[in-house]
CSV table of C-alpha atoms in Angstrom, one decimal:
chain,number,residue,atom,x,y,z
A,1,MET,CA,22.5,-39.2,2.1
A,2,THR,CA,20.6,-36.4,0.4
A,3,LYS,CA,17.9,-34.4,2.1
A,4,LEU,CA,14.5,-35.0,0.5
A,5,THR,CA,12.4,-31.8,0.2
A,6,LEU,CA,8.8,-31.3,-1.1
A,7,GLY,CA,10.1,-29.5,-4.1
A,8,SER,CA,12.6,-32.3,-5.0
A,9,HIS,CA,10.2,-35.3,-4.7
A,10,PRO,CA,9.4,-36.6,-8.2
A,11,HIS,CA,5.6,-36.9,-7.4
A,12,MET,CA,5.1,-33.5,-5.8
A,13,LEU,CA,5.3,-31.0,-8.6
A,14,GLY,CA,4.9,-27.3,-7.9
A,15,PHE,CA,5.1,-27.6,-4.1
A,16,GLU,CA,8.3,-25.4,-3.8
A,17,GLN,CA,6.1,-22.6,-2.6
A,18,LEU,CA,4.6,-24.7,0.1
A,19,GLU,CA,8.0,-25.6,1.3
A,20,ARG,CA,9.0,-21.8,1.5
A,21,LEU,CA,5.8,-21.1,3.4
A,22,LEU,CA,6.6,-23.7,6.0
A,23,GLU,CA,10.1,-22.3,6.5
A,24,ARG,CA,8.7,-18.8,6.8
A,25,THR,CA,6.2,-20.0,9.4
A,26,ALA,CA,8.8,-21.7,11.4
A,27,LYS,CA,10.9,-18.4,11.4
A,28,SER,CA,8.0,-16.2,12.2
A,29,GLY,CA,9.0,-15.9,15.8
A,30,ASN,CA,5.5,-15.6,17.4
A,31,GLU,CA,5.9,-15.3,21.1
A,32,GLY,CA,3.4,-16.5,23.7
A,33,TYR,CA,1.7,-13.0,23.8
A,34,PRO,CA,-1.1,-12.5,23.4
A,35,PRO,CA,-2.7,-15.8,23.9
A,36,PHE,CA,-5.1,-17.0,21.2
A,37,ASN,CA,-7.5,-19.7,20.2
A,38,ILE,CA,-8.4,-21.1,16.8
A,39,GLU,CA,-11.7,-22.8,16.6
A,40,GLN,CA,-13.5,-24.3,13.6
A,41,THR,CA,-17.0,-22.7,13.5
A,42,SER,CA,-18.3,-24.7,10.6
A,43,GLU,CA,-17.1,-26.9,7.8
A,44,GLN,CA,-15.8,-24.0,5.9
A,45,SER,CA,-15.1,-21.3,8.5
A,46,TYR,CA,-12.8,-20.7,11.4
A,47,ARG,CA,-12.4,-18.0,14.1
A,48,ILE,CA,-9.1,-16.8,15.6
A,49,THR,CA,-9.6,-15.2,19.1
A,50,LEU,CA,-6.8,-13.2,20.7
A,51,ALA,CA,-6.9,-12.0,24.4
A,52,VAL,CA,-6.2,-8.3,24.0
A,53,ALA,CA,-7.3,-6.8,27.3
A,54,GLY,CA,-6.1,-3.2,27.6
A,55,PHE,CA,-6.0,-2.6,23.9
A,56,ALA,CA,-8.6,-0.3,22.1
A,57,GLU,CA,-9.6,-0.9,18.5
A,58,GLU,CA,-7.4,2.0,17.4
A,59,ASP,CA,-4.5,0.2,19.1
A,60,LEU,CA,-4.9,-2.8,16.7
A,61,ARG,CA,-4.2,-3.3,13.1
A,62,ILE,CA,-5.1,-6.3,11.0
A,63,THR,CA,-3.6,-6.8,7.6
A,64,VAL,CA,-3.2,-9.6,5.0
A,65,GLU,CA,0.3,-9.7,3.6
A,66,ASP,CA,1.4,-12.3,1.2
A,67,ARG,CA,-1.1,-15.0,2.3
A,68,GLN,CA,-0.3,-14.2,6.0
A,69,LEU,CA,-2.9,-12.7,8.5
A,70,VAL,CA,-0.9,-10.3,10.5
A,71,ILE,CA,-2.4,-8.9,13.7
A,72,ARG,CA,-0.4,-6.1,15.4
A,73,GLY,CA,-1.1,-4.3,18.6
A,74,ARG,CA,0.6,-1.1,19.9
A,75,GLN,CA,-0.6,0.5,23.3
A,76,ARG,CA,0.1,4.0,23.9
A,77,ASP,CA,2.0,4.7,27.2
A,78,ASP,CA,-0.4,7.0,29.0
A,79,SER,CA,1.5,7.3,32.3
A,80,ASP,CA,2.3,11.0,32.0
A,81,GLY,CA,1.9,12.5,35.4
A,82,ARG,CA,0.9,9.3,37.0
A,83,VAL,CA,2.8,7.8,40.0
A,84,PHE,CA,2.7,4.0,40.1
A,85,LEU,CA,3.3,2.3,43.4
A,86,HIS,CA,3.4,-1.0,41.5
A,87,ARG,CA,3.3,-1.4,37.7
A,88,GLY,CA,2.4,-4.9,36.7
A,89,ILE,CA,0.4,-4.0,33.6
A,90,ALA,CA,2.9,-2.7,31.1
A,91,ALA,CA,2.1,-1.0,27.8
A,92,ARG,CA,3.4,-3.5,25.3
A,93,GLN,CA,3.2,-4.2,21.6
A,94,PHE,CA,2.8,-7.5,19.8
A,95,GLN,CA,2.7,-9.1,16.3
A,96,ARG,CA,0.9,-12.3,15.6
A,97,THR,CA,1.1,-14.0,12.2
A,98,PHE,CA,-1.0,-16.7,10.9
A,99,VAL,CA,-0.3,-18.3,7.4
A,100,LEU,CA,-3.4,-18.6,5.3
A,101,ALA,CA,-4.0,-21.6,3.0
A,102,GLU,CA,-5.0,-20.8,-0.6
A,103,GLY,CA,-8.7,-20.0,-0.7
A,104,VAL,CA,-9.0,-18.8,2.9
A,105,GLU,CA,-10.3,-15.4,3.2
A,106,VAL,CA,-10.4,-13.0,6.1
A,107,GLY,CA,-13.9,-11.9,7.0
A,108,GLU,CA,-14.9,-9.5,9.8
A,109,ALA,CA,-13.1,-8.6,13.1
A,110,VAL,CA,-15.0,-8.0,16.2
A,111,MET,CA,-13.8,-6.7,19.6
A,112,GLU,CA,-15.7,-8.0,22.5
A,113,ASN,CA,-14.9,-8.0,26.3
A,114,GLY,CA,-11.2,-7.7,25.8
A,115,LEU,CA,-11.2,-10.4,23.1
A,116,LEU,CA,-10.5,-9.8,19.4
A,117,HIS,CA,-12.3,-12.3,17.1
A,118,VAL,CA,-11.3,-12.6,13.5
A,119,ASP,CA,-13.4,-14.8,11.2
A,120,LEU,CA,-12.0,-16.6,8.2
A,121,THR,CA,-13.8,-18.6,5.6
A,122,ARG,CA,-12.5,-21.2,3.1
A,123,ALA,CA,-13.8,-21.4,-0.4
A,124,VAL,CA,-14.5,-24.8,-1.7
A,125,PRO,CA,-12.7,-25.4,-4.9
A,126,GLU,CA,-14.5,-26.7,-7.8
A,127,THR,CA,-13.7,-30.2,-9.0
A,128,VAL,CA,-12.3,-29.8,-12.5
A,129,VAL,CA,-11.7,-32.7,-14.8
A,130,GLN,CA,-9.6,-31.8,-17.8
A,131,THR,CA,-9.1,-34.2,-20.8
A,132,ILE,CA,-5.8,-33.7,-22.5
A,133,SER,CA,-5.7,-34.7,-26.1
A,134,ILE,CA,-2.9,-36.7,-27.6
A,135,ARG,CA,-1.5,-35.5,-30.9
A,136,LYS,CA,0.7,-37.6,-33.1
A,137,GLY,CA,4.3,-36.4,-33.3
């Protein structure tokens, strides 16, 4: 039995890129840190919120790379000269990746009370009707 993929289905032309995107998303290896929410704020907008307590704005980096929103955090270890009797809050780093659909744009990012909010908007595509003329061969 042959494995049927999006790119090989006869009625799904040009979806090879979507199949690669799904494979890449499955392999992204996002761990459970930091926790996040994704909410729909209107018909055409979304908000991703990450719990980044302990991170300053300069510890975070937000980029869009090949239709992926990548949020990275890297805390500096500021324990020089300090003696901890218990250290349960470790300086850690993370990378969270979110695949963006075609037409989704990243808006502003706001840090508030240990939460990083990243706003996204989706452009509504125009409906295009194209008539193809038939010529005699």
